[in-house]
Short mmCIF file of C-alpha atoms in Angstrom, two decimals:
data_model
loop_
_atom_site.label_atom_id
_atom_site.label_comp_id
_atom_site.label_asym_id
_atom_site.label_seq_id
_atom_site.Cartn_x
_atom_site.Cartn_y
_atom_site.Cartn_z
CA UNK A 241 -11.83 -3.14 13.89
CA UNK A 242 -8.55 -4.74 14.77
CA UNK A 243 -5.48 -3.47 15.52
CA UNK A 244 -1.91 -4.38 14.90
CA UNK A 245 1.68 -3.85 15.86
CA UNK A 246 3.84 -2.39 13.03
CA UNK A 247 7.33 -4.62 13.69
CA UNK A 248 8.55 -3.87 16.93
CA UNK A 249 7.90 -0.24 16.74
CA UNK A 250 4.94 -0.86 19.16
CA UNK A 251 3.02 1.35 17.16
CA UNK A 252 -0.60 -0.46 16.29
CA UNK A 253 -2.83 0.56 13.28
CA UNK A 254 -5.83 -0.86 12.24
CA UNK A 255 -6.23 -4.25 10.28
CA UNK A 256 -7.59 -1.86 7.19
CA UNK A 257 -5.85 1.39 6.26
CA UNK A 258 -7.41 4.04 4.00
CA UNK A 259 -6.05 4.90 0.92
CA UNK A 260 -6.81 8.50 -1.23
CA UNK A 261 -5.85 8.02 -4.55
CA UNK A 262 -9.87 8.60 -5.83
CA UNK A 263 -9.21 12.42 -4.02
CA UNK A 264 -8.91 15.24 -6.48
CA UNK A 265 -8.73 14.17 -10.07
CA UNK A 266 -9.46 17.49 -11.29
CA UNK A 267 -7.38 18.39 -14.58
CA UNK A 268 -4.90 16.20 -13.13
CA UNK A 269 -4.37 13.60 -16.32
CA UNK A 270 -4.33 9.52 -15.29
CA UNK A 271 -5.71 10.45 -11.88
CA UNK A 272 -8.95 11.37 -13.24
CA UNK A 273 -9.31 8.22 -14.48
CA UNK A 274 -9.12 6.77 -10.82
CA UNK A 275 -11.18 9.10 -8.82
CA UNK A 276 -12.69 12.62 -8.53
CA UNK A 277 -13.70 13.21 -5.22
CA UNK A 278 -13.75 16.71 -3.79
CA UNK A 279 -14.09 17.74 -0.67
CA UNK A 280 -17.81 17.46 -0.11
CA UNK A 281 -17.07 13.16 -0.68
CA UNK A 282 -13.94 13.39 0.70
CA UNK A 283 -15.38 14.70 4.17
CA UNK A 284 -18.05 12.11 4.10
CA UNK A 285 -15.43 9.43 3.32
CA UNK A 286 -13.35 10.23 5.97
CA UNK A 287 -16.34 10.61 8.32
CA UNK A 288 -17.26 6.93 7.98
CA UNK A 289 -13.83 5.74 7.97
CA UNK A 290 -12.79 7.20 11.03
CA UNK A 291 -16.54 6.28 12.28
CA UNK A 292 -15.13 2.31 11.82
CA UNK A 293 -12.02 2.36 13.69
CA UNK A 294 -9.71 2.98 11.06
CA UNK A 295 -6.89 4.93 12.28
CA UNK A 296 -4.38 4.56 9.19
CA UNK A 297 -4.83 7.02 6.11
CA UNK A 298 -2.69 6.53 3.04
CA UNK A 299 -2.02 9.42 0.42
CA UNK A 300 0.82 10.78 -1.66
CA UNK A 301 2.11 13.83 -3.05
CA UNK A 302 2.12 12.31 -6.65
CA UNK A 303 -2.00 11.50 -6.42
CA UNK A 304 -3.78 14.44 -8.36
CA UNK A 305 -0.16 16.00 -8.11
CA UNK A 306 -1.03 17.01 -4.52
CA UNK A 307 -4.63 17.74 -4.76
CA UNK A 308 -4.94 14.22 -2.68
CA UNK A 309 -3.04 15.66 0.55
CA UNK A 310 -4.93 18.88 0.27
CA UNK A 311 -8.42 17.45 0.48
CA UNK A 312 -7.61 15.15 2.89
CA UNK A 313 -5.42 17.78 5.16
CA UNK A 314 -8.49 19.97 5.13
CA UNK A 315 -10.96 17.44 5.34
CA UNK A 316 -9.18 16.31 8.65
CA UNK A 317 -9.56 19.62 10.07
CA UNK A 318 -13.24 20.42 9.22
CA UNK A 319 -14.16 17.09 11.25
CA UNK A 320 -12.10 18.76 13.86
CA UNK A 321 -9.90 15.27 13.82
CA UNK A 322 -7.64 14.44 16.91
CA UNK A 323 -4.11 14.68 15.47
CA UNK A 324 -3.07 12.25 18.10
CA UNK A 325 -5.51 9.66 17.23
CA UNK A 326 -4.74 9.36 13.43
CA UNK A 327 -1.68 7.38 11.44
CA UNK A 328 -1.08 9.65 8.14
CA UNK A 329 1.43 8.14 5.82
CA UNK A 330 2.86 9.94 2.63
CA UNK A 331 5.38 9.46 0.01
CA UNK A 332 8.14 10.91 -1.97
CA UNK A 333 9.76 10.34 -5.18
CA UNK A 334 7.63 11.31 -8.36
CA UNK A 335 8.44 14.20 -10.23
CA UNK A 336 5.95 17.07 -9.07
CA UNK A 337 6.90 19.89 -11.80
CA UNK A 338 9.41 20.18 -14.34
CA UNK A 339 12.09 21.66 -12.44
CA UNK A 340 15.51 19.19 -12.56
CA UNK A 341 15.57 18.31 -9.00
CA UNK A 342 11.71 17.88 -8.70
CA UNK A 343 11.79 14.34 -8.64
CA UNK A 344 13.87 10.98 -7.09
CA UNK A 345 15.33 10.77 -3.35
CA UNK A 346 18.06 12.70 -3.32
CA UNK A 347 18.60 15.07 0.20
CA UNK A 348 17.29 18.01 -1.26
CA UNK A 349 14.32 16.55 -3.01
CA UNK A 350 13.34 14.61 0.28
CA UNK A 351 13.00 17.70 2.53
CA UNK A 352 12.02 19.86 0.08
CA UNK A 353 9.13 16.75 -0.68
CA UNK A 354 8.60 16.11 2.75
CA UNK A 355 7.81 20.39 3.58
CA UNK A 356 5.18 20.51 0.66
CA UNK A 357 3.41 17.75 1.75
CA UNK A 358 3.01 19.00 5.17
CA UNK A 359 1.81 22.51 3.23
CA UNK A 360 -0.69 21.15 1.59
CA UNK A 361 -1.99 18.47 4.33
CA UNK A 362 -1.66 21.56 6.60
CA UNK A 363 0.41 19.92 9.09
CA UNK A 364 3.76 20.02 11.19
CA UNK A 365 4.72 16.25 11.33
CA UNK A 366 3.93 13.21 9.11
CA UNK A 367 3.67 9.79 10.82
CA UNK A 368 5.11 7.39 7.77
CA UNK A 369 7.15 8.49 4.83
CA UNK A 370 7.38 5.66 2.14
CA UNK A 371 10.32 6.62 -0.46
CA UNK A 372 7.52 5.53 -3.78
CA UNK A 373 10.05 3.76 -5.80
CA UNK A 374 13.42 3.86 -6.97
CA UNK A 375 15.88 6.30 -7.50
CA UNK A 376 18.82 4.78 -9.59
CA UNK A 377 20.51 8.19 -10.13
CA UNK A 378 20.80 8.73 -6.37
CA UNK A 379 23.40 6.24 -4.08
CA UNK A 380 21.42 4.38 -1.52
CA UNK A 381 23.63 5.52 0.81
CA UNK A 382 22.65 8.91 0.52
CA UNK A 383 19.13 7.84 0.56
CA UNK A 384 19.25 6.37 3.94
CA UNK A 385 20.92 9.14 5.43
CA UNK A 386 18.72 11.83 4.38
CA UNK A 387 15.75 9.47 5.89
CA UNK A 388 17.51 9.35 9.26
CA UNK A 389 17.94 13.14 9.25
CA UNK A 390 14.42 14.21 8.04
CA UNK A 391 13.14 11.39 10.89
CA UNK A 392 15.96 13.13 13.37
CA UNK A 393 13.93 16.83 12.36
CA UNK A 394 10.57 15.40 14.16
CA UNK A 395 8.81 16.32 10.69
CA UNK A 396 8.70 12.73 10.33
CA UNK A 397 8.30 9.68 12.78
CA UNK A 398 8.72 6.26 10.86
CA UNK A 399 10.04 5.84 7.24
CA UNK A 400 8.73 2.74 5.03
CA UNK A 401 9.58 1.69 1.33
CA UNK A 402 7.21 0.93 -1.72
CA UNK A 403 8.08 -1.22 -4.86
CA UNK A 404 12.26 -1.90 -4.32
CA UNK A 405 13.65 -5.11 -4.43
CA UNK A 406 14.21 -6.82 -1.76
CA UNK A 407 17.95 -6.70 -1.73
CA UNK A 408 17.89 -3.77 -2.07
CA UNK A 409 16.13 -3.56 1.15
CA UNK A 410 18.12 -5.30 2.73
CA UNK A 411 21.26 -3.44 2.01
CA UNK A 412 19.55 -0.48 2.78
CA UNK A 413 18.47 -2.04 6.45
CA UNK A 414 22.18 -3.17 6.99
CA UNK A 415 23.23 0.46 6.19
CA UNK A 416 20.82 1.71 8.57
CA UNK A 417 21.96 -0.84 11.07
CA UNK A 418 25.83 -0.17 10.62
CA UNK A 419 25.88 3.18 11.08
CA UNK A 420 22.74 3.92 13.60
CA UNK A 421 20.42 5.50 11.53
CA UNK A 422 16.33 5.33 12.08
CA UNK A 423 15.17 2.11 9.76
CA UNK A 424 12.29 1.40 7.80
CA UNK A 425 9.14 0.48 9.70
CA UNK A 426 7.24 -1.41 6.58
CA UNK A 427 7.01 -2.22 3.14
CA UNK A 428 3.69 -1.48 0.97
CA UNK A 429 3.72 -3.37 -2.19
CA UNK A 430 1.21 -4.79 -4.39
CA UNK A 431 -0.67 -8.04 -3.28
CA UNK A 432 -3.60 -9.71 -4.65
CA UNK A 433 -4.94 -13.39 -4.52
CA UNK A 434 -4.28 -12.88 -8.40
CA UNK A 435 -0.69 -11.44 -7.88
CA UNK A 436 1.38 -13.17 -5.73
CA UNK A 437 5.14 -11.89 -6.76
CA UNK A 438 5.73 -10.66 -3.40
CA UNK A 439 5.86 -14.10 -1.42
CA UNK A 440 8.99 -14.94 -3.18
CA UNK A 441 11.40 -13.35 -2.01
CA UNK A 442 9.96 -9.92 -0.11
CA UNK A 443 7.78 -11.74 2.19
CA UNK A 444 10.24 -13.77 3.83
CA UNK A 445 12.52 -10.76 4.16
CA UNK A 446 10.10 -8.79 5.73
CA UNK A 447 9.58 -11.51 8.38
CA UNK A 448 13.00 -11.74 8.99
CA UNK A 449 14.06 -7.58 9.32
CA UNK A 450 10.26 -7.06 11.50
CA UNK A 451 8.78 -5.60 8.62
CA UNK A 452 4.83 -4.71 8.09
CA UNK A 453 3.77 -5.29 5.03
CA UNK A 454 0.70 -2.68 3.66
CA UNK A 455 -0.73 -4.42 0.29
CA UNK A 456 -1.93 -2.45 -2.30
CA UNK A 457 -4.27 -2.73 -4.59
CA UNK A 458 -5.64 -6.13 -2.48
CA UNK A 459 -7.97 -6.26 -5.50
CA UNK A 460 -6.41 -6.10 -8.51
CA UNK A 461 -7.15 -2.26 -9.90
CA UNK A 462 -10.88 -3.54 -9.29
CA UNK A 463 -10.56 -7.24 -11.47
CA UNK A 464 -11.41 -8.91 -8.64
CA UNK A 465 -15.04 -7.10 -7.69
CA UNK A 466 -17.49 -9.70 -10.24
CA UNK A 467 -17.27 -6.48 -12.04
CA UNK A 468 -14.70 -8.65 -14.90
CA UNK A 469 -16.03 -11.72 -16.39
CA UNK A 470 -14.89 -13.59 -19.69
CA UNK A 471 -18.74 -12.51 -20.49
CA UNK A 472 -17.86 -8.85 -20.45
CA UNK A 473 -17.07 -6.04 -17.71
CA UNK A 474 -18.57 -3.01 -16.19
CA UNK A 475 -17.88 -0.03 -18.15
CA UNK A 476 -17.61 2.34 -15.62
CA UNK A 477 -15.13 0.82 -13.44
CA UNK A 478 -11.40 1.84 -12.63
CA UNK A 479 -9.93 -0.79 -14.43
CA UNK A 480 -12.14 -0.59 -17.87
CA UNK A 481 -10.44 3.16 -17.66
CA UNK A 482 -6.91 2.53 -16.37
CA UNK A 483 -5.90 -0.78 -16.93
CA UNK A 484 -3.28 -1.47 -13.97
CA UNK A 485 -1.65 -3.74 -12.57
CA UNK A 486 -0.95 -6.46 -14.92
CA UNK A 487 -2.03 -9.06 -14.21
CA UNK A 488 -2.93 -12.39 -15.65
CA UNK A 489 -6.54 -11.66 -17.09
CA UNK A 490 -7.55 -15.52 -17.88
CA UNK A 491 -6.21 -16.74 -14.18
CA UNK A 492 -7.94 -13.68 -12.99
CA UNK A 493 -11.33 -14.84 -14.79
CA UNK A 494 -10.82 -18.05 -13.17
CA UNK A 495 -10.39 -16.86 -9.62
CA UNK A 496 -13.10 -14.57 -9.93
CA UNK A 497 -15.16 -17.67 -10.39
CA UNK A 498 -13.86 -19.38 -7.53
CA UNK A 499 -14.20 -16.42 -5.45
CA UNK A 500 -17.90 -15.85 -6.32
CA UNK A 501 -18.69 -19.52 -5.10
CA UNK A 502 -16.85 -18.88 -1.26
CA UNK A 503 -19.01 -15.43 -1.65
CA UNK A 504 -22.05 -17.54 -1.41
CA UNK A 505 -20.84 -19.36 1.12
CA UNK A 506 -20.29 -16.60 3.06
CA UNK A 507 -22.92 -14.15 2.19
CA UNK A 508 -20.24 -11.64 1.00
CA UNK A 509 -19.59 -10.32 -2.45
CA UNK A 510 -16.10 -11.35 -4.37
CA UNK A 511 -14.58 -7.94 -3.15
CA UNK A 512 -14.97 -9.05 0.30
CA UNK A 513 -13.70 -12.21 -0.06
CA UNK A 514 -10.80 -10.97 -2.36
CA UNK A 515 -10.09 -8.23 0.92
CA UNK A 516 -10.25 -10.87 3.31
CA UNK A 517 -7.84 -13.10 1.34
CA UNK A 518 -5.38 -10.65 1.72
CA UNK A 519 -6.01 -9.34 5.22
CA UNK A 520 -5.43 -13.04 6.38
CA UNK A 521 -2.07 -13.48 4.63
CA UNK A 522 1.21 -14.24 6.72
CA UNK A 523 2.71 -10.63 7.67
CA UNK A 524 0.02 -8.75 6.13
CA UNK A 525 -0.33 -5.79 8.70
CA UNK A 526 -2.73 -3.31 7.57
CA UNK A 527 -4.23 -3.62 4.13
CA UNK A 528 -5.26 -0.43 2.03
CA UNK A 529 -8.23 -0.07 0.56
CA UNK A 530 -9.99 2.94 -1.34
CA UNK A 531 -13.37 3.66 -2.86
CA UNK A 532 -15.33 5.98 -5.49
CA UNK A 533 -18.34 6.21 -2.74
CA UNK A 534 -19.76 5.31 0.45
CA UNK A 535 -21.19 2.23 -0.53
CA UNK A 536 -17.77 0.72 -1.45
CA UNK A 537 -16.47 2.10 1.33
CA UNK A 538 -18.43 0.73 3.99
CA UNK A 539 -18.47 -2.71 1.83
CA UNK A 540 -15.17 -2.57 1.71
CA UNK A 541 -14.74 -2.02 5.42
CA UNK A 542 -17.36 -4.86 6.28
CA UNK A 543 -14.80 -7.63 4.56
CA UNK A 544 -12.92 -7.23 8.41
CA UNK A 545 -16.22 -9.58 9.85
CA UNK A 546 -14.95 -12.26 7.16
CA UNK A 547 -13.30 -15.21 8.22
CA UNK A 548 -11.61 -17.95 5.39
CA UNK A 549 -11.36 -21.14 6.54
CA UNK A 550 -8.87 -23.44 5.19
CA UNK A 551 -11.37 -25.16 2.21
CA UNK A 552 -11.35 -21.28 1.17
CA UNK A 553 -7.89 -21.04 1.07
CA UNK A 554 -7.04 -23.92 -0.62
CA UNK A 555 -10.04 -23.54 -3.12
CA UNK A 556 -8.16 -20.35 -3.94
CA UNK A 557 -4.46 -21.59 -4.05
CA UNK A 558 -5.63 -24.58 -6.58
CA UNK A 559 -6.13 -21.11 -9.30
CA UNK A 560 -3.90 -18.96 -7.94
CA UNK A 561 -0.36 -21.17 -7.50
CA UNK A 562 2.72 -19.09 -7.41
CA UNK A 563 5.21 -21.00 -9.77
CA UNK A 564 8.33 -21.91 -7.55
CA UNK A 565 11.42 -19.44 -8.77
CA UNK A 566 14.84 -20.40 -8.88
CA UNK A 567 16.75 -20.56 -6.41
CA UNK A 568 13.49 -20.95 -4.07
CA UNK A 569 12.86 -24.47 -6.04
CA UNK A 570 16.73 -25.07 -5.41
CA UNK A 571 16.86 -24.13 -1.97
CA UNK A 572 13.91 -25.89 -1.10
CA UNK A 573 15.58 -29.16 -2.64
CA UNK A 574 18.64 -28.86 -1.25
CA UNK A 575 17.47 -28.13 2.80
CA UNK A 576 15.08 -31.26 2.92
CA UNK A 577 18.38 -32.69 4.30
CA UNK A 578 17.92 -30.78 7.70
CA UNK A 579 14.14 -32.19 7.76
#
């Protein structure tokens, strides 16, 4: 297992981070659709993770509506886990209960989020808060600030985003920056050979503000397993249950194709190549992956001996292309004058 530096925190994780969204699932709506481990599975997941050099565990309070941190808080301390050895990241913003301020990143529904979480993961510090989303109801301003401060209480170390713009990033960073407050460490959105939105415009900003970026969902909600074919698709799998992300099912058929003729080459299945296509991407830091079992897990976890070469890139980009967005086409045009 590798290991990499988030920014210029000089904190490293590993090249693979762990993510428990198949933990709990019990009476818990959508998320049984996803996964149902208990803690039993979840122990012997996070056995054989930690077993491989993974040092980076993703959950969040919304998965199983908390039933995710619980298993894997306890699970943690019946395998008598080193706290100091471990990376656990969480996240705040869904609505939790039906109470009014149960929901969003406002100041009170960040600490209040942030001292359930530790409750049920049974600890006294997080090391990575993502805010989940976005809160349009609360000022960004206010945001940051209550960030800084729950960073500035040692209950959390680093603070990340998922799924905002990227301006809105980057005001949110220039905030930060203006008035000296703790800024974010990373940025885990969703990236798949299939679904490339993210090299637009959030790749390039995360390479210039020294951002990681965590992908999830590196294979598509499971399209991009062989498990999806225009012949048919595995009943049983996540997607056939909860169909999400979106993505574009008849480029997705076509990659799949492509993908199972580099698995050949390689002696891999398509979900390794898929896992290696994204672990190899420019400012990918530490990509998350998840399973139902053991065997997925440790295949999942063997993609990190896979290597693309260039034919296997470009075999890919011929059926994956990202269509150039204005301005990028613009932009593009216009500076071949400094070339």
């Amino acid at each position: 297992m590798k290991y990499n530096l988030v920014g210029k925190t000089g904190l490293m994780v590993s090249e693979l981070c762990f993510g428990t969204m198949t933990f709990g699932g019990q009476n818990a709506g959508i998320w049984e659709k996803i996964g149902k481990l208990q803690q039993k599975e979840v122990n012997e997941m996070l056995s054989a993770v930690i077993e491989s050099g993974i040092n980076f565990i993703d959950t969040a309070n919304a998965y199983s509506f908390g039933q995710s941190e619980q298993l894997l808080g306890q699970g943690l301390i019946d395998l008598k886990v080193n706290r100091d050895e471990i990376i656990i990241a969480t996240k705040v913003l869904a609505r939790m209960n039906e109470k009014p301020n149960s929901t969003g990143l406002s100041r009170y529904h960040i600490f209040n989020s942030v001292e359930a979480s530790l409750k049920r993961m049974q600890l006294d510090y997080m090391d990575i808060l993502y805010v989940h989303g976005v809160d349009p109801s609360t000022s960004l301003e206010e945001t940051v600030r209550s960030l800084n401060d729950i960073v500035e209480s040692g209950k959390v170390r680093y603070i990340a985003i998922c799924n905002w713009p990227a301006w809105m990033v980057a005001k949110a960073q220039a905030i930060a920056h203006y008035r000296g407050y703790h800024k974010f460490i990373g940025l885990q959105y969703y990236y798949a050979a299939v679904s490339r939105d993210i090299e637009h415009e959030l790749v390039p900003m995360a390479a210039d503000h020294d951002l990681a970026i965590f992908p999830w969902s590196p294979l598509a909600g499971g399209f991009l397993t062989g498990k999806f074919t225009r012949e048919g698709a595995d009943a049983d799998s996540r997607r056939a249950n909860f169909d999400f992300p979106p993505i574009d099912k008849e480029k997705a058929y076509d990659l799949v194709d492509v993908m199972g003729e580099i698995a050949k080459a390689h002696s891999a299945s398509i979900a390794q190549i898929a896992l290696a296509w994204v672990r190899q991407q420019k400012g990918v830091t530490s990509t998350i992956i998840g399973a139902k079992s053991l065997d997925q897990l440790h295949a999942n976890i063997a993609s990190t001996e896979i290597q693309l070469t260039a034919s296997d890139f470009a075999k890919i980009d011929e059926v994956s292309p990202l269509p150039m967005q204005y301005p990028g086409w613009m932009v593009e045009r216009q500076s071949a004058y400094r070339k």
